[in-house]
CSV table of C-alpha atoms in Angstrom, one decimal:
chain,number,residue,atom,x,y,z
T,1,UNK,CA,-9.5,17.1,9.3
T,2,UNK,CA,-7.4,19.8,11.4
T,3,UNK,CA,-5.1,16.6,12.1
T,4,UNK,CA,-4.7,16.1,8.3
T,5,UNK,CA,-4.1,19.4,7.3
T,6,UNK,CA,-1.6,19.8,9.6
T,7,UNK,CA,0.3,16.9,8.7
T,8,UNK,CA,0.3,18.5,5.2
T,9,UNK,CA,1.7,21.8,6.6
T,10,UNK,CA,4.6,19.4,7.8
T,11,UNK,CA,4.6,18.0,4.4
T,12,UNK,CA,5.0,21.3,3.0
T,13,UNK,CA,7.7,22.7,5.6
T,14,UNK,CA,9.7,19.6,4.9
T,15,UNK,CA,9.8,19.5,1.6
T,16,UNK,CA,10.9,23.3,1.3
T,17,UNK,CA,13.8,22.4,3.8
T,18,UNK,CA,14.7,19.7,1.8
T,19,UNK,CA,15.0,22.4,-1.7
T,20,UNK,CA,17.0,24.7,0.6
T,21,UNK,CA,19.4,22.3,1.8
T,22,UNK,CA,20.5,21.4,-1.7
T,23,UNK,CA,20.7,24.6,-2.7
T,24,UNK,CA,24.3,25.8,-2.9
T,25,UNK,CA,25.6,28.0,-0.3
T,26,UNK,CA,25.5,32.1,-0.8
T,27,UNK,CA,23.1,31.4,-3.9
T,28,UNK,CA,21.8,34.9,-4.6
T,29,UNK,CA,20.1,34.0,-7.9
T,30,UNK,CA,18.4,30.5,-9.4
T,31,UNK,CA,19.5,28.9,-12.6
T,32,UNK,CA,16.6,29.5,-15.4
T,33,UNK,CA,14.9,26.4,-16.7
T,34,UNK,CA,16.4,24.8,-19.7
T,35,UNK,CA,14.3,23.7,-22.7
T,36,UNK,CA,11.8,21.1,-22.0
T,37,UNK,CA,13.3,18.4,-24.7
T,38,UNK,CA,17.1,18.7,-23.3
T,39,UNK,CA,15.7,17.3,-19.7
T,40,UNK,CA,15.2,13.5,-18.1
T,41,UNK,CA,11.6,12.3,-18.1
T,42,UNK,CA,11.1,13.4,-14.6
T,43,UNK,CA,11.7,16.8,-14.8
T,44,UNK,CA,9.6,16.6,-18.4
T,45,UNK,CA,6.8,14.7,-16.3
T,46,UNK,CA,6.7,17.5,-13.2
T,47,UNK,CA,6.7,20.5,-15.6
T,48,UNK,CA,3.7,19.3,-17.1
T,49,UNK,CA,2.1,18.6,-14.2
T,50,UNK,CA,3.0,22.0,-12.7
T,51,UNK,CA,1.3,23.8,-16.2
T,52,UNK,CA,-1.6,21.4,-15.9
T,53,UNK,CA,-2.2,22.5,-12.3
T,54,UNK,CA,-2.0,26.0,-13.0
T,55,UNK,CA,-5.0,26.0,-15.5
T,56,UNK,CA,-7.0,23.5,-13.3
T,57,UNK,CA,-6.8,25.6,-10.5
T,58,UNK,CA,-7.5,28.8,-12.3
T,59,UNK,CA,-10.5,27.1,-13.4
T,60,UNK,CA,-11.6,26.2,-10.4
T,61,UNK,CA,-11.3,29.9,-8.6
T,62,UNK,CA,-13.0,31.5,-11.6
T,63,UNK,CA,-16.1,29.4,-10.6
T,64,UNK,CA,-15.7,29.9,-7.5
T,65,UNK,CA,-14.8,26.1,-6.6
T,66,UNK,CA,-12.2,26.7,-4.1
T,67,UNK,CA,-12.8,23.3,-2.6
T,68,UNK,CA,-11.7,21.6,-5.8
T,69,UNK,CA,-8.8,24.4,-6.1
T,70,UNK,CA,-7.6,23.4,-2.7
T,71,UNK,CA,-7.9,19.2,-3.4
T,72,UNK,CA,-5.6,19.9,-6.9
T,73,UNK,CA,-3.3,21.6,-5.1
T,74,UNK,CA,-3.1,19.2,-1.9
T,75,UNK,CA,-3.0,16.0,-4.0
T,76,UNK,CA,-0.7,17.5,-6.6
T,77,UNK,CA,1.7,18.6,-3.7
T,78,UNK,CA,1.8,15.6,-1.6
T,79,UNK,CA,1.1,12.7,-4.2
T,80,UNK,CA,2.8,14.0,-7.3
T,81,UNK,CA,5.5,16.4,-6.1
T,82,UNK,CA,6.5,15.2,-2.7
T,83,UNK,CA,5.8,11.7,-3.2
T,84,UNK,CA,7.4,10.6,-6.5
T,85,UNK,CA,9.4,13.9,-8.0
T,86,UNK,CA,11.6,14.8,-4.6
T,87,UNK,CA,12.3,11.1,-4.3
T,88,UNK,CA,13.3,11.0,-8.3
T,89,UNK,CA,15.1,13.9,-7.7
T,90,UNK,CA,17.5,12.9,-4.9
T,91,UNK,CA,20.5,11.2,-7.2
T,92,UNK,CA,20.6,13.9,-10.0
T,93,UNK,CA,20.9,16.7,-6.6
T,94,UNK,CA,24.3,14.4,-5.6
T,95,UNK,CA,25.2,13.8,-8.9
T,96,UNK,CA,27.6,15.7,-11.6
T,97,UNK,CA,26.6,19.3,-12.3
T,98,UNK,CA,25.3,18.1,-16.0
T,99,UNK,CA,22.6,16.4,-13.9
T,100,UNK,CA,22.0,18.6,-10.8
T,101,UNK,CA,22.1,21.9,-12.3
T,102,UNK,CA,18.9,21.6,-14.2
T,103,UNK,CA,17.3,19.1,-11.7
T,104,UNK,CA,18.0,22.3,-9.2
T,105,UNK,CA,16.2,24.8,-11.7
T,106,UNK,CA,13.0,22.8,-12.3
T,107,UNK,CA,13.0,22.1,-8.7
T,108,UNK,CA,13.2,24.9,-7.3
T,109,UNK,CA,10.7,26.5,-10.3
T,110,UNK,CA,8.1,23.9,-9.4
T,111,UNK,CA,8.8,24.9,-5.3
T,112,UNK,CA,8.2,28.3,-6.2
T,113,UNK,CA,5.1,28.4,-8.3
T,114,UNK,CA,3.4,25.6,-6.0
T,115,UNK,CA,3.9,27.7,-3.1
T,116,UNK,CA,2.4,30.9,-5.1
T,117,UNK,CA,-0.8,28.7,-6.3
T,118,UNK,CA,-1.0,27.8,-2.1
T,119,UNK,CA,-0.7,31.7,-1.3
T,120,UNK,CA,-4.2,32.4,-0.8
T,121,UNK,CA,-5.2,29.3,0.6
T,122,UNK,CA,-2.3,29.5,3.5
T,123,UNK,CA,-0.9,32.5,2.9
T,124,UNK,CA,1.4,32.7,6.0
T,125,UNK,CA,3.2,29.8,5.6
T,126,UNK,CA,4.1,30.3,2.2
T,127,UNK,CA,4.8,34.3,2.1
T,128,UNK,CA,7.6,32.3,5.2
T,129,UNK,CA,8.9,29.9,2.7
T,130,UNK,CA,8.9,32.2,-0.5
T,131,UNK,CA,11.2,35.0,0.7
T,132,UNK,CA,13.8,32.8,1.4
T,133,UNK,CA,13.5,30.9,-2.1
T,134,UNK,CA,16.7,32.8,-4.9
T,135,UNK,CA,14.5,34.8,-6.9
T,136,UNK,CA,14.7,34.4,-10.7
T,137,UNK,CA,17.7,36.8,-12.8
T,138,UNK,CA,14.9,39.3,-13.9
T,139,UNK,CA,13.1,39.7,-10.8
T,140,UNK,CA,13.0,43.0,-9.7
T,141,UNK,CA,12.9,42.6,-6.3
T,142,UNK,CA,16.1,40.4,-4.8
T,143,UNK,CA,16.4,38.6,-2.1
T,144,UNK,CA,16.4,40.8,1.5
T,145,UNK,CA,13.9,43.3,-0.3
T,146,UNK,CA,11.6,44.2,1.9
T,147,UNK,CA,8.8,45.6,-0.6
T,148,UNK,CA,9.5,41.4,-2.1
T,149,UNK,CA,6.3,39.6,-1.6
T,150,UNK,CA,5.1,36.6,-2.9
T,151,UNK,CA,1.6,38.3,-2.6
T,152,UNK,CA,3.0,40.7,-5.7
T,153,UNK,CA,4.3,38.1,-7.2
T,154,UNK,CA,2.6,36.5,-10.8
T,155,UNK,CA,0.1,33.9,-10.4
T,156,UNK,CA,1.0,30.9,-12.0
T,157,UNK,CA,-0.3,30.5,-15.8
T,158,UNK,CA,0.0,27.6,-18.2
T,159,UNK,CA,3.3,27.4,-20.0
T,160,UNK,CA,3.0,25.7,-23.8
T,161,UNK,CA,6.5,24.4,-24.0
T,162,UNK,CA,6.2,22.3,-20.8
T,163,UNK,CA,3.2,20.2,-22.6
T,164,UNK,CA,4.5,16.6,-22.4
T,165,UNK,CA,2.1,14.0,-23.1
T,166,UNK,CA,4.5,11.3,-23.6
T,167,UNK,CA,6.0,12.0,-20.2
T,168,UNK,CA,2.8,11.6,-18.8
T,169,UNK,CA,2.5,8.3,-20.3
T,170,UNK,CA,6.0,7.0,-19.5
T,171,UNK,CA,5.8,8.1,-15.7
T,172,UNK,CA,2.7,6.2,-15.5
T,173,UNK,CA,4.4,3.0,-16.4
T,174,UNK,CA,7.4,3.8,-14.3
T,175,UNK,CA,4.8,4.6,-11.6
T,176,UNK,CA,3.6,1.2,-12.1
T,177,UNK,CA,6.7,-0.8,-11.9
T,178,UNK,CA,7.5,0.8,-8.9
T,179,UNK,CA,4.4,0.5,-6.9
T,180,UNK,CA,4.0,-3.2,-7.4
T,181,UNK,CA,7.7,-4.4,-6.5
T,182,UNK,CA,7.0,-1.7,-3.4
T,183,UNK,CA,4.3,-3.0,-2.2
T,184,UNK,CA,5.7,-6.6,-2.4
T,185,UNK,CA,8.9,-6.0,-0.4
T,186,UNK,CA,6.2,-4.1,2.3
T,187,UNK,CA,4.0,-7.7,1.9
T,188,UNK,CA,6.3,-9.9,2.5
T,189,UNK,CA,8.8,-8.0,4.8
T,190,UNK,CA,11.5,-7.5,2.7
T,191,UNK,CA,14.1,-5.2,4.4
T,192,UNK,CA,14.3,-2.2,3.2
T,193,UNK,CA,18.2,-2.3,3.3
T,194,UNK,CA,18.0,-5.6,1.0
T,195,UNK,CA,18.7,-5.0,-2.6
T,196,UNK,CA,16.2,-7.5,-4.7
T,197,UNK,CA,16.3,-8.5,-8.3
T,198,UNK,CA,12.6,-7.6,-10.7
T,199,UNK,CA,11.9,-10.1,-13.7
T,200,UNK,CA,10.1,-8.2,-16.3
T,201,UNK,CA,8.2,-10.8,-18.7
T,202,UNK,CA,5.9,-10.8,-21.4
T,203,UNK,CA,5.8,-7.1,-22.2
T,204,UNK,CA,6.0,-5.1,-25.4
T,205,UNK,CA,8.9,-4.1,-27.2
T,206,UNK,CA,7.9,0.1,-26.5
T,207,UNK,CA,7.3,-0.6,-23.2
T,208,UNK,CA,10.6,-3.1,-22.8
T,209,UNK,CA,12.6,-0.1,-24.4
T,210,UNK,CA,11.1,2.8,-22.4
T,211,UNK,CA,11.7,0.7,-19.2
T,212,UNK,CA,15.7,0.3,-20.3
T,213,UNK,CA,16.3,3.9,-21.2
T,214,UNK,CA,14.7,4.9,-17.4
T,215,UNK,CA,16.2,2.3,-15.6
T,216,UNK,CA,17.3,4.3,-13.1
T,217,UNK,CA,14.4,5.5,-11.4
T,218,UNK,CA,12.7,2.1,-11.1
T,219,UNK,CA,15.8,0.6,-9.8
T,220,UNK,CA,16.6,3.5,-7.5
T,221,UNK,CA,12.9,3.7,-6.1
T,222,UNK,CA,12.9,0.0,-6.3
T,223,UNK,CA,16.1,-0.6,-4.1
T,224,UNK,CA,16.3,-3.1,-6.6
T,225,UNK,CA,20.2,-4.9,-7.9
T,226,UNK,CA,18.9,-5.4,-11.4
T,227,UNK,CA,15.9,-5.3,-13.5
T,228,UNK,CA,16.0,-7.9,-15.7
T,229,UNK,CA,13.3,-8.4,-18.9
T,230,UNK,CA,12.6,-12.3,-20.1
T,231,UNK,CA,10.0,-13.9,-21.9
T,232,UNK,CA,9.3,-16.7,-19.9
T,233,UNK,CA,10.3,-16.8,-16.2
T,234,UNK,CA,10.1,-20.6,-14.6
T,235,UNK,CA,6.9,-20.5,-12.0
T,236,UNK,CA,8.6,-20.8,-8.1
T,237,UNK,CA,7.3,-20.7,-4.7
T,238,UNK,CA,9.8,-18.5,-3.8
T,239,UNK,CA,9.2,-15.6,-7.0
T,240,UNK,CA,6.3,-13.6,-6.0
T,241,UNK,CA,4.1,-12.8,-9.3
T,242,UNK,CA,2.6,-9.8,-9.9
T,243,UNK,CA,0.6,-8.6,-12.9
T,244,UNK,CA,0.7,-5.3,-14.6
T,245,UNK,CA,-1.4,-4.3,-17.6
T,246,UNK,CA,-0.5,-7.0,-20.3
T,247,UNK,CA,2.7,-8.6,-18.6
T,248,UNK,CA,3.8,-10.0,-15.4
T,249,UNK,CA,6.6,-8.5,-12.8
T,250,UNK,CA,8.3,-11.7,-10.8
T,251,UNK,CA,10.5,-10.9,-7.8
T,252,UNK,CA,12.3,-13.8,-6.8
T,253,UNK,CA,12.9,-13.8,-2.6
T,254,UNK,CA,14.7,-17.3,-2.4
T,255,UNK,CA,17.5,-16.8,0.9
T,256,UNK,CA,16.0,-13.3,1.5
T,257,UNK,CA,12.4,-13.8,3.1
T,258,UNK,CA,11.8,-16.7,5.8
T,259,UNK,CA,8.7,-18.0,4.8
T,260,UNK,CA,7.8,-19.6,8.5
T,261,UNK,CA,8.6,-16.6,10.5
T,262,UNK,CA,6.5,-14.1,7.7
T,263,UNK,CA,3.4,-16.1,8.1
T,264,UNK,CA,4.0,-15.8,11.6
T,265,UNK,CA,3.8,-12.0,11.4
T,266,UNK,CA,1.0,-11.8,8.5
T,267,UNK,CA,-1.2,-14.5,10.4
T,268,UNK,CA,-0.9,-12.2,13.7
T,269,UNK,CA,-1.9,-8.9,11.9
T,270,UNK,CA,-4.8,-10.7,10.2
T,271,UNK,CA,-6.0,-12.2,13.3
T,272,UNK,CA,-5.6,-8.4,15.0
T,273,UNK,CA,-7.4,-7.1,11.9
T,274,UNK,CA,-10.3,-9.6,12.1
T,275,UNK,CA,-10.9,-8.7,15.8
T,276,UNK,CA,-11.2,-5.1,14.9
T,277,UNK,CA,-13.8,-5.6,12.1
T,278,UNK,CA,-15.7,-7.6,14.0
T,279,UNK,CA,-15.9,-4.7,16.9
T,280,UNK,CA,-16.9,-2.5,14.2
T,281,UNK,CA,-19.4,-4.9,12.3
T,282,UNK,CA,-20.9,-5.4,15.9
T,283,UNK,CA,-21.1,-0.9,16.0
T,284,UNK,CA,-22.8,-1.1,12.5
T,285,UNK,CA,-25.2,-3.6,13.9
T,286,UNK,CA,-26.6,-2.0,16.9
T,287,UNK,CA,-29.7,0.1,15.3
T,288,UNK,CA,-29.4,2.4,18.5
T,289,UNK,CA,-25.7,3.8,17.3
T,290,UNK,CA,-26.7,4.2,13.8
T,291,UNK,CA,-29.9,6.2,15.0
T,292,UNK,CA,-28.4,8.6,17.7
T,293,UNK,CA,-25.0,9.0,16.8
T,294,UNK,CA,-23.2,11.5,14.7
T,295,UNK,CA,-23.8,10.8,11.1
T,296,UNK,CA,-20.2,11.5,10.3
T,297,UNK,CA,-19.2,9.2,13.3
T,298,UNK,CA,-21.5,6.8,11.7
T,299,UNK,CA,-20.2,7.2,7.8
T,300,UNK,CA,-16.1,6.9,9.5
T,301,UNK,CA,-17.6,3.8,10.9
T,302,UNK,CA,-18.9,2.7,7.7
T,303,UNK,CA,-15.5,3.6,5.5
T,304,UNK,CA,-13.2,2.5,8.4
T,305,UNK,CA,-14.5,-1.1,8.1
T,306,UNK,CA,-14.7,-1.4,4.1
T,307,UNK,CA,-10.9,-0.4,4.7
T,308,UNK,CA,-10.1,-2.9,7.8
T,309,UNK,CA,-12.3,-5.6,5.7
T,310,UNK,CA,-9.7,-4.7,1.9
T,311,UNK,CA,-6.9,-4.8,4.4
T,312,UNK,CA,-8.0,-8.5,5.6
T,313,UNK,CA,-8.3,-9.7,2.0
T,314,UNK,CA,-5.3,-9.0,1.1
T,315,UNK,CA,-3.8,-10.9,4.3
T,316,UNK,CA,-5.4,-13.8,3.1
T,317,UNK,CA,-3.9,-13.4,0.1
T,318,UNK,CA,-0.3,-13.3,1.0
T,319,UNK,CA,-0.8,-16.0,3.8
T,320,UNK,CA,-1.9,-18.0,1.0
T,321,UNK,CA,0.9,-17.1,-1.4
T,322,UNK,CA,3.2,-17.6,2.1
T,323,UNK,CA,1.7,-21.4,2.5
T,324,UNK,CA,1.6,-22.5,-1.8
């Protein structure tokens, strides 16, 4: 757990480096946040979020819950913020100063009132972080004051105009999207360099029509050429079919993936993988290490080889998708 946490100090110290190297140089104050409805579904999306977090972790500290305080904030931080908004974020920071201005201002918003919500579970790294962060126009205390604290600063509070369902529900799908044609260029190999075409087929108009306007991001997270949207797409052994709610995402990989050599590499990580869960199935068995050793060594056992044994069927699965 130290080991974890640590990484997520790193995840934290990384992510802040990455806000301050965009910033501009000499910037002594932040732009405010425009209005909620003038901003791309991204920033709509993370505002949310960021006001939803607020009252879930307030809740959570009234009650004296800080465990649950401390999961919303690691799992918002790494899996909402780190993980899908800084990556979304990257082309509107390079872009024209219509787009990166206000990316900039919700960014560095978010940064700042994560951090604050963090304060009193690791204080020392975020009071480090904080005073180098532009304060806002009306803060009293500017940059280089010494009496500026992040420890006197306002803990985060819901904020009414940031409420977004819709956004929710859109980054979900976009979420969605992305994920699968991920996790299929990680399956079969696909290098990350290559750009790939995504088929869309058999989904609704709303969904066809909120996938168009936000393009974009699933192309951009994607690294795909094109997303194209068809009713019927012609079954190959070269398109790799995934399905999605109600309709179907096809990724064709004819020319880009070598068939031969990728069943090569998946059959050798199966057959590591099958070794190693027998190792541990052969722990699990022995009465005398589930009597006298440590429970949690025991329960890691236990959890390690559900994971090894998910990992294996979904080997078998792509071997057999690699051999049709």
């Amino acid at each position: 757990r130290l080991r974890a946490y640590r990484q997520f100090i790193n995840k934290i110290w990384n992510a802040s480096r990455f806000v301050l190297m965009n910033l501009p140089e000499n910037m002594k104050v932040r732009p405010a946040v425009p209005p909620s409805d003038t901003l791309d579904v991204i920033h709509k999306w993370i505002l949310h979020r960021t006001s939803a977090l607020a009252v879930e972790v307030d809740s959570a500290l009234s009650s004296y819950r800080f465990d649950v305080a401390a999961d919303r904030l690691y799992h918002f931080f790494w899996h909402e913020y780190a993980d899908w908004y800084i990556e979304l974020v990257k082309p509107a920071l390079q872009g024209s100063d219509e787009e990166r201005v206000p990316a900039l201002a919700v960014l560095l918003e978010v940064h700042d009132r994560t951090l604050r919500m963090l304060h009193p579970f690791i204080p020392f790294v975020t009071e480090e972080i904080w005073q180098v962060l532009p304060p806002h126009e009306d803060d009293r205390l500017s940059l280089g004051d010494e009496s500026r604290t992040i420890t006197r600063s306002a803990y985060p509070t819901a904020v009414a105009s940031w409420q977004n369902d819709d956004a929710v529900v859109t980054m979900q799908l976009l979420k969605d999207v992305v994920t699968v044609v991920r996790t299929v260029r990680s399956e079969w190999g696909v290098p990350p360099s290559n750009r790939i075409t995504a088929v869309i087929q058999g989904a609704s108009d709303d969904i066809v029509a909120i996938l168009k306007i936000h393009m974009v991001h699933v192309v951009n997270l994607c690294g795909l050429s094109v997303l194209e949207f068809a009713d019927q797409v012609p079954r190959n052994p070269e398109t790799v079919r995934r399905v999605i709610r109600e309709f179907e995402v096809h990724v064709p990989l004819q020319g880009i993936v070598d068939r031969d050599k990728e069943r090569e590499r998946v059959t050798r990580e199966l057959e590591k993988l099958i070794k190693q869960r027998k190792g541990l199935t052969a722990r699990l068995s022995n009465e005398s290490f589930i009597n006298k050793a440590d429970p949690e060594v025991v329960r890691e056992t236990r959890e390690m080889e559900r994971d090894v044994g998910k990992r294996q069927e979904k080997l078998e699965l792509i071997i057999a998708e690699l051999t049709s």
